[in-house]
mmCIF file of C-alpha atoms and ligand atoms in Angstrom:
data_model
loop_
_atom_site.group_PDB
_atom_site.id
_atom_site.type_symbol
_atom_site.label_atom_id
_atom_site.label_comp_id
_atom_site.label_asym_id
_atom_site.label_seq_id
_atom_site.Cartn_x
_atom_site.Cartn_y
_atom_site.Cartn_z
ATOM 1 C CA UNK A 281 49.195 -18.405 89.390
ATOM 2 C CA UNK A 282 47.127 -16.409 87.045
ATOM 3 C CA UNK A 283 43.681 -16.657 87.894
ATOM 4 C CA UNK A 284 42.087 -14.836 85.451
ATOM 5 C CA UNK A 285 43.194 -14.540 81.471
ATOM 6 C CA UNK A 286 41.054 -12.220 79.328
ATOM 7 C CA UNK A 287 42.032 -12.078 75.347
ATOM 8 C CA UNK A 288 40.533 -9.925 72.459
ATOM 9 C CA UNK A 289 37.191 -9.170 74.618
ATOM 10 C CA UNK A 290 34.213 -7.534 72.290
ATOM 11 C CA UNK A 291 31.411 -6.489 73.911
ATOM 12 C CA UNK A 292 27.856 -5.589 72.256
ATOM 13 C CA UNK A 293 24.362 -3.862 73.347
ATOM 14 C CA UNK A 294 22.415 -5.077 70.749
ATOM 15 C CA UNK A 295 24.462 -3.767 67.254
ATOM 16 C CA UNK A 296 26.343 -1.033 69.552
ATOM 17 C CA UNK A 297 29.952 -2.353 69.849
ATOM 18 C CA UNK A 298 31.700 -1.048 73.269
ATOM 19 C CA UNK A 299 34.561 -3.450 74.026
ATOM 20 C CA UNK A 300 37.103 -3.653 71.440
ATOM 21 C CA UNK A 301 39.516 -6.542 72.290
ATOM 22 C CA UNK A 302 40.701 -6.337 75.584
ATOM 23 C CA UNK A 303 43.415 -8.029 77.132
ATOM 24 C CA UNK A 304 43.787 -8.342 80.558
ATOM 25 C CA UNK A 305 44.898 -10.981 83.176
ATOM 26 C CA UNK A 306 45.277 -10.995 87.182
ATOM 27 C CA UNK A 307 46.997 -13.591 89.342
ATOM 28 C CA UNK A 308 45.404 -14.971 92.454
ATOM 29 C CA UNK A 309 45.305 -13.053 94.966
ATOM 30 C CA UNK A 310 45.407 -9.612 93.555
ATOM 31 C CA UNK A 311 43.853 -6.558 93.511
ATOM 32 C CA UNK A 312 43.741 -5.146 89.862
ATOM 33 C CA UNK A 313 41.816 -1.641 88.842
ATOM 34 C CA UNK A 314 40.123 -0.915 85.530
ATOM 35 C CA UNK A 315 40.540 2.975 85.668
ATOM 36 C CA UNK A 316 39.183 5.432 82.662
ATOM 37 C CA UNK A 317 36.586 8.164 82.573
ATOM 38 C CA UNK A 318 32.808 7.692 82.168
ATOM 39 C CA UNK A 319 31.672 5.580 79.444
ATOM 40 C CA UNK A 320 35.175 4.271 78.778
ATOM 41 C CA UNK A 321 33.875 0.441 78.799
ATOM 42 C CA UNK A 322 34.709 -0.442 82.934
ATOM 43 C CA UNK A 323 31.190 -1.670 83.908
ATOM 44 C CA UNK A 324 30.862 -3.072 80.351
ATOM 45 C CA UNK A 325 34.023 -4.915 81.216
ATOM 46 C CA UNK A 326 32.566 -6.525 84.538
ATOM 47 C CA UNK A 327 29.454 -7.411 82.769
ATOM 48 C CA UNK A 328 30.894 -9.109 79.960
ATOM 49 C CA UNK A 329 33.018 -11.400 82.566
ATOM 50 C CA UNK A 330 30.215 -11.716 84.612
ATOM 51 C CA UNK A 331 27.912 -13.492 81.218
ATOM 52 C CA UNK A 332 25.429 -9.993 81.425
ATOM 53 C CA UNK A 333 26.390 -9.376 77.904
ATOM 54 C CA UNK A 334 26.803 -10.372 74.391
ATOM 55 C CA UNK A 335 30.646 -10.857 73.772
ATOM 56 C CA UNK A 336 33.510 -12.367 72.412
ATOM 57 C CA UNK A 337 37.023 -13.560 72.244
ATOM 58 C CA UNK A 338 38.568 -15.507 75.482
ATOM 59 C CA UNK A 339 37.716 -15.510 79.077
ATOM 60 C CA UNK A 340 39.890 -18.253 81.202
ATOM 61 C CA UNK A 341 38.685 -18.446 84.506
ATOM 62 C CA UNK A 342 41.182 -21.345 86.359
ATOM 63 C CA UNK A 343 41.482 -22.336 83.181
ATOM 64 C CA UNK A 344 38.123 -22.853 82.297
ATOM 65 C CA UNK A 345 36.798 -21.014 79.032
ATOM 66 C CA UNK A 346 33.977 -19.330 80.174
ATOM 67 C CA UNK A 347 32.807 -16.725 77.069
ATOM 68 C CA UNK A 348 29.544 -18.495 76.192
ATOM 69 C CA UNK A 349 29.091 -19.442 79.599
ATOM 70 C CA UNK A 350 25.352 -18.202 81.452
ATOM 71 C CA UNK A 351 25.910 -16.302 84.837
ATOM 72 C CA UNK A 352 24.852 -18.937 87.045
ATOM 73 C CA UNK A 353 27.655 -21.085 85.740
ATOM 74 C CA UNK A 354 30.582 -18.752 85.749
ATOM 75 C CA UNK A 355 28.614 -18.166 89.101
ATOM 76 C CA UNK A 356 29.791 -21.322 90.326
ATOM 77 C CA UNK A 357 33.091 -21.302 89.174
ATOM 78 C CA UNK A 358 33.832 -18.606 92.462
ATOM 79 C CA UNK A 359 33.125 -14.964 90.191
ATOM 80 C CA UNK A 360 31.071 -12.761 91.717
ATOM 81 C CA UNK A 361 29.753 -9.212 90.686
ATOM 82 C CA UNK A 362 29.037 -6.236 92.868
ATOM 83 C CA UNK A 363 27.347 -3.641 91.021
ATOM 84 C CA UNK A 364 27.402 0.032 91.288
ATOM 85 C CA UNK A 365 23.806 0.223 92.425
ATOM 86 C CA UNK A 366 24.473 -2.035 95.305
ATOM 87 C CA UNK A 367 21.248 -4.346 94.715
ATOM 88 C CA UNK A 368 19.955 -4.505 98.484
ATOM 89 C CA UNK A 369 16.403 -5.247 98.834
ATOM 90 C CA UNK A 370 14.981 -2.425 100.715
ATOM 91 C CA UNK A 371 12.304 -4.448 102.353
ATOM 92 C CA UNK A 372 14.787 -7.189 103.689
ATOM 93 C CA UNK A 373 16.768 -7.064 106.768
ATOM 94 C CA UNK A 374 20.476 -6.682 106.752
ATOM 95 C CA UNK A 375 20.584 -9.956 107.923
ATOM 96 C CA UNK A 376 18.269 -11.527 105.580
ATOM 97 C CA UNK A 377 20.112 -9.728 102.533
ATOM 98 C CA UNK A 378 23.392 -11.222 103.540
ATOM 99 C CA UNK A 379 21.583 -14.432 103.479
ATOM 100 C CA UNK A 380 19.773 -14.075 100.274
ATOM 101 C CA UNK A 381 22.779 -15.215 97.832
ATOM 102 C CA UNK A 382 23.071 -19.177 97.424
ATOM 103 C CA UNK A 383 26.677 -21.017 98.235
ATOM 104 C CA UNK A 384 27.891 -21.500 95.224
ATOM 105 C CA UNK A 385 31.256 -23.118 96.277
ATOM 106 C CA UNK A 386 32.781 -24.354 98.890
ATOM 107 C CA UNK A 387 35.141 -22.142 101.273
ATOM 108 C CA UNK A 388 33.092 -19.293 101.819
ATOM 109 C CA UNK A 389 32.752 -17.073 105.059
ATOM 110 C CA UNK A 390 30.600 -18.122 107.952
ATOM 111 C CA UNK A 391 28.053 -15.368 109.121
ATOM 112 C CA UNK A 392 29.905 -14.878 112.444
ATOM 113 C CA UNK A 393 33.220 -14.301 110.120
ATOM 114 C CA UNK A 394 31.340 -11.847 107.939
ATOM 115 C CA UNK A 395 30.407 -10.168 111.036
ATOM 116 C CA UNK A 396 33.702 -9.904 112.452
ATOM 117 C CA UNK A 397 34.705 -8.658 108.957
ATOM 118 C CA UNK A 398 31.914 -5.790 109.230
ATOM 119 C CA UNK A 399 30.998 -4.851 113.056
ATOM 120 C CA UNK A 400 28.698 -2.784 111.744
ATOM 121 C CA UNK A 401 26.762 -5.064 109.911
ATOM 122 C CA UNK A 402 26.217 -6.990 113.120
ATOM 123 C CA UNK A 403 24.714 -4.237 115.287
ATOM 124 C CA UNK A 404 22.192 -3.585 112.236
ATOM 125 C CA UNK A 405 21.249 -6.874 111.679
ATOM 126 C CA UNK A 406 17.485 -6.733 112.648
ATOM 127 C CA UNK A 407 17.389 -3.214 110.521
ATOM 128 C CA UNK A 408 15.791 -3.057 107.371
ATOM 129 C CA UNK A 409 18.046 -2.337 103.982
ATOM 130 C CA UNK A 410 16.469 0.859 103.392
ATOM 131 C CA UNK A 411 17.789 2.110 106.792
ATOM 132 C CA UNK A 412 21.211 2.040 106.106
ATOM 133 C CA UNK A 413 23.847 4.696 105.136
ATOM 134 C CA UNK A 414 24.876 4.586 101.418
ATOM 135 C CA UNK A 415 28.614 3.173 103.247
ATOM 136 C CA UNK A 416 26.525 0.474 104.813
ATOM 137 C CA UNK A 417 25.109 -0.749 102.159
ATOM 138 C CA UNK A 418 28.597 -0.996 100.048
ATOM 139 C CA UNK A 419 30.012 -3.280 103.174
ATOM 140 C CA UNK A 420 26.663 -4.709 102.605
ATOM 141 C CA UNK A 421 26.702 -5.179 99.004
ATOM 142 C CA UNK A 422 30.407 -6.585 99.215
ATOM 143 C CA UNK A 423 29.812 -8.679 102.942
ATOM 144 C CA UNK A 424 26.557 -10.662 100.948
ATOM 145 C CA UNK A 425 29.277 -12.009 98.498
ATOM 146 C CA UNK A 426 31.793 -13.326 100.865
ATOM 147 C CA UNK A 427 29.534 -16.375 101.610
ATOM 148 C CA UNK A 428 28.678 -17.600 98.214
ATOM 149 C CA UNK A 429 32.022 -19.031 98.306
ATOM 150 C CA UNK A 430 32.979 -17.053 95.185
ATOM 151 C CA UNK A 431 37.208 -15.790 95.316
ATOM 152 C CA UNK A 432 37.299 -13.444 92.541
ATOM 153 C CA UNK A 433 35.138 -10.322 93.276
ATOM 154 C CA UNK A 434 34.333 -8.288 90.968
ATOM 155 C CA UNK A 435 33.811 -4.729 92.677
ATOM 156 C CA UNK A 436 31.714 -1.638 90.689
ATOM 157 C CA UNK A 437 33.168 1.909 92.103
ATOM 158 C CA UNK A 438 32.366 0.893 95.504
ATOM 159 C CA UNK A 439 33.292 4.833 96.346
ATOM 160 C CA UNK A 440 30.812 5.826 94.523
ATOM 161 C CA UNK A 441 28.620 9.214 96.195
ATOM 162 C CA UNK A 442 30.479 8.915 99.635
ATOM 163 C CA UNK A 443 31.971 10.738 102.148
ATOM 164 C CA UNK A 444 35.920 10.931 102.317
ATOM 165 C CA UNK A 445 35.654 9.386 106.063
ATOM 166 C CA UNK A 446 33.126 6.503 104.411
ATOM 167 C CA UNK A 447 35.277 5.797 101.668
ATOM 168 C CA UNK A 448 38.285 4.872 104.202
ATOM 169 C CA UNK A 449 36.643 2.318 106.073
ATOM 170 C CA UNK A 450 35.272 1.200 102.236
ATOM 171 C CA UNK A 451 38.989 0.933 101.457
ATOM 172 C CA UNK A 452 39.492 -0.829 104.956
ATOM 173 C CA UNK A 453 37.131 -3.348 104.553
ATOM 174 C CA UNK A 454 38.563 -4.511 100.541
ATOM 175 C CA UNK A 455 42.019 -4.344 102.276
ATOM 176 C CA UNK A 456 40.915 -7.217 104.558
ATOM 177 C CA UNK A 457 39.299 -8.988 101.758
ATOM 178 C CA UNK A 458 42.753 -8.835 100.109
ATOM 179 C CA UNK A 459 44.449 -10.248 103.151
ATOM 180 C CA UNK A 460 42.186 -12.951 103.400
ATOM 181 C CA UNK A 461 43.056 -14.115 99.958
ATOM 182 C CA UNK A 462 40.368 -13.230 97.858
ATOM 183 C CA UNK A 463 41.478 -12.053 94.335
ATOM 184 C CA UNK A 464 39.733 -8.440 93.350
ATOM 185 C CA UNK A 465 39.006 -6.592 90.216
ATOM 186 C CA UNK A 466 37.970 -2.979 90.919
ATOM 187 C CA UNK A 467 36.612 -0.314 88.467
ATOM 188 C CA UNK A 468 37.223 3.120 90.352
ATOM 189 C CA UNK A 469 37.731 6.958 89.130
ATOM 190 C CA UNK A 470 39.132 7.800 92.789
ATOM 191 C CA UNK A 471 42.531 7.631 92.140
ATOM 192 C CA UNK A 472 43.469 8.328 95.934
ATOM 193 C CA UNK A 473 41.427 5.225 96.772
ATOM 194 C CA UNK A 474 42.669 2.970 94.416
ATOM 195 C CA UNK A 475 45.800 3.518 94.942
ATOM 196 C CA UNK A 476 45.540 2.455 99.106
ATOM 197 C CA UNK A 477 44.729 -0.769 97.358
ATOM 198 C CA UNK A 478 46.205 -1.841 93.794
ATOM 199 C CA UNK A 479 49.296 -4.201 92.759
ATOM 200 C CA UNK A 480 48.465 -2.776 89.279
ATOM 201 C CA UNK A 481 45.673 -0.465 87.269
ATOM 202 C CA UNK A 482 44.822 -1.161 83.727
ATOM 203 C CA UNK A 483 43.819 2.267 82.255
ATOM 204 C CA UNK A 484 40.427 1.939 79.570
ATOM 205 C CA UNK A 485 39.982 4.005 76.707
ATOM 206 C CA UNK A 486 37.166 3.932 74.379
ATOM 207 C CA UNK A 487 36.996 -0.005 74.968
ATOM 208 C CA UNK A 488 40.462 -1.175 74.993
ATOM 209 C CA UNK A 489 43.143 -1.171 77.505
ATOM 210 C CA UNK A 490 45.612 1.781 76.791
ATOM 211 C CA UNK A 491 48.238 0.702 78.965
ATOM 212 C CA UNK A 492 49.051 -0.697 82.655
ATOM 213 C CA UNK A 493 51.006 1.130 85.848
ATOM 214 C CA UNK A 494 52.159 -0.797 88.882
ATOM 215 C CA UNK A 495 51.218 0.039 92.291
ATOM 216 C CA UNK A 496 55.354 0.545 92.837
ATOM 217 C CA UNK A 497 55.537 2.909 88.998
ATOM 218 C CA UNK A 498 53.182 5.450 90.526
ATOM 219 C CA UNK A 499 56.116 7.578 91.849
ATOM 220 C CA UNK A 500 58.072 7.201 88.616
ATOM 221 C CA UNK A 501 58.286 10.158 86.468
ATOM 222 C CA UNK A 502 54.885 10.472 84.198
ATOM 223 C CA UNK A 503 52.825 8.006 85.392
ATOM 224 C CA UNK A 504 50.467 9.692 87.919
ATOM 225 C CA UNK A 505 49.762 11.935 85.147
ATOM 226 C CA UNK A 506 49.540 9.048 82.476
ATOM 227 C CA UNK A 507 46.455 8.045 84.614
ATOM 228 C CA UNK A 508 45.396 11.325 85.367
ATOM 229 C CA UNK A 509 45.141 11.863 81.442
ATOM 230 C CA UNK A 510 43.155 8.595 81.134
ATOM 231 C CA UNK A 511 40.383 10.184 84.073
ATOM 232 C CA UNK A 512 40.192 13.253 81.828
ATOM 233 C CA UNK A 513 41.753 14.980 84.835
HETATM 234 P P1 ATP B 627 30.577 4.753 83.899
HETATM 235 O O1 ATP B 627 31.488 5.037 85.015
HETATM 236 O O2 ATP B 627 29.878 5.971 83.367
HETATM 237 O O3 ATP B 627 29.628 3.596 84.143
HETATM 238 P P2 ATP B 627 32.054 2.929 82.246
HETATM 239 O O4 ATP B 627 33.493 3.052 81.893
HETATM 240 O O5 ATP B 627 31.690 1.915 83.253
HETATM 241 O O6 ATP B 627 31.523 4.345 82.676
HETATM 242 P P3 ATP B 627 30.163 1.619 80.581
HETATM 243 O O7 ATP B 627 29.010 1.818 81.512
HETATM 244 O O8 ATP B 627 30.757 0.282 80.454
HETATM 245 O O9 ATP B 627 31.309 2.665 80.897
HETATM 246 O O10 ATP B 627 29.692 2.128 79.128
HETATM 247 C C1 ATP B 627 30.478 1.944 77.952
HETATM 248 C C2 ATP B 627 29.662 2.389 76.747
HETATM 249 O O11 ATP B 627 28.533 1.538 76.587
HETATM 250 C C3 ATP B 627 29.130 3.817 76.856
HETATM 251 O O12 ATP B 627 29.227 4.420 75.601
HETATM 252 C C4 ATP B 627 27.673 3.600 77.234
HETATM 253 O O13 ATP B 627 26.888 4.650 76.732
HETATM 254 C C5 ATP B 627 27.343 2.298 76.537
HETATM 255 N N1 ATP B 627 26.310 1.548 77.274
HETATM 256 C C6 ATP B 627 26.337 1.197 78.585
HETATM 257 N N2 ATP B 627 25.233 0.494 78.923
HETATM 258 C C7 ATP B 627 24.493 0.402 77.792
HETATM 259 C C8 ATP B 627 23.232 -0.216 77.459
HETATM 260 N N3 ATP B 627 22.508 -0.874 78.389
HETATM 261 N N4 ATP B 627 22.793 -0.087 76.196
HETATM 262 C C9 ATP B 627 23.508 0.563 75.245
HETATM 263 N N5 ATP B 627 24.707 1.154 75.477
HETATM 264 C C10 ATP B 627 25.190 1.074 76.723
#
């Protein structure tokens, strides 16, 4: 069941026009990436779903139009947006961070399952946000959304500035969220991390979508390197 249905996105800051008709769609329960080098339009993307920007053409979200929608609304509708930067209030406790976002919809996860998700989480409950590692704070970032209620998570290179051994419990952690049936769009430039975790990567250029590789066409002849041409590798 497609989940998801994005048609002829445009995207704007002010009169500077970065997303040029996209077309994208995922079914529930997926993991899709948006994949292309810096500046290519990936954050843009998530923002534009997401109601942080002026845009245009169609956004179906379980069949709902959402395009002129405000945040709080498509909000509700089960979207939520982790951004690159993370968000965590420094001066809040882990704890009080995770509890910080409202329910927005029914069927989220309890605190206890949040902390089952994310031991670590647990033991630094009482700790403040500004104590934690930069890994900590993506479980964090990604653990304060599982309670809102929201199923479609939109995920901002979570790999972002960490170590190789932080980035594989990273990629544990979204495999679980995958398993537990929540649907996941991912903007990454790790290639060796997205690929742990895709059904399918749409590769952005200059604001559109150049093409699409499935997590099983990887090994075909060209395609690694298709991508690897689209990362400016
Ligand atoms: P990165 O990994 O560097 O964030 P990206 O693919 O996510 O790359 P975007 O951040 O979506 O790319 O940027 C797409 C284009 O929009 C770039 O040309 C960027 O300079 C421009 N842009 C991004 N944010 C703004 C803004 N607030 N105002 C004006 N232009 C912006």
């Amino acid at each position: 069941m497609t989940l998801l249905s994005v048609r002829g996105l445009h995207a704007f800051y002010g009169d500077s026009h970065v997303l040029h008709g996209l077309d994208f769609e995922l079914a529930r329960g997926e993991l899709v990436t948006l994949i292309g080098r810096n500046g290519a339009g990936k954050t843009t993307t998530l923002r534009a779903l997401m109601g942080l920007v002026q845009r245009r053409g169609s956004v179906l979200l379980k069949d709902a139009q959402t395009v002129a929608w405000a945040p709080e609304r498509i909000a509700r509708l089960g979207m939520a947006y982790v951004p690159e930067d993370r968000g965590i209030f420094a001066s809040l406790t882990v704890e009080e961070n995770l509890m910080l976002p409202p329910v927005v919809a029914a069927g989220g996860l309890t605190l206890a399952e949040i902390y089952r998700l994310f031991p670590n989480l647990l033991e630094r409950r009482r700790n403040p946000g500004t104590r934690l590692s930069g890994g900590e704070q993506q479980m964090l970032a990604i653990a304060r959304v599982l309670r809102t209620g929201a199923d479609l998570i939109l995920l901002d290179e979570p790999t972002e500035g960490l170590a190789p051994v932080v980035v594989q419990q990273i990629a544990q952690a979204v495999k679980l969220l995958k398993a537990r049936g929540f649907t996941v769009l991912l903007v990454e430039q790790n290639l060796a991390f997205a690929e742990l975790l895709a059904d399918r990567h749409y590769l952005v250029e200059d604001g559109r979508i150049a093409g699409c590789v499935a997590a099983q066409d990887l090994a075909r002849p060209g395609q690694r390197e298709r991508i690897h041409r689209c990362l400016g590798l």
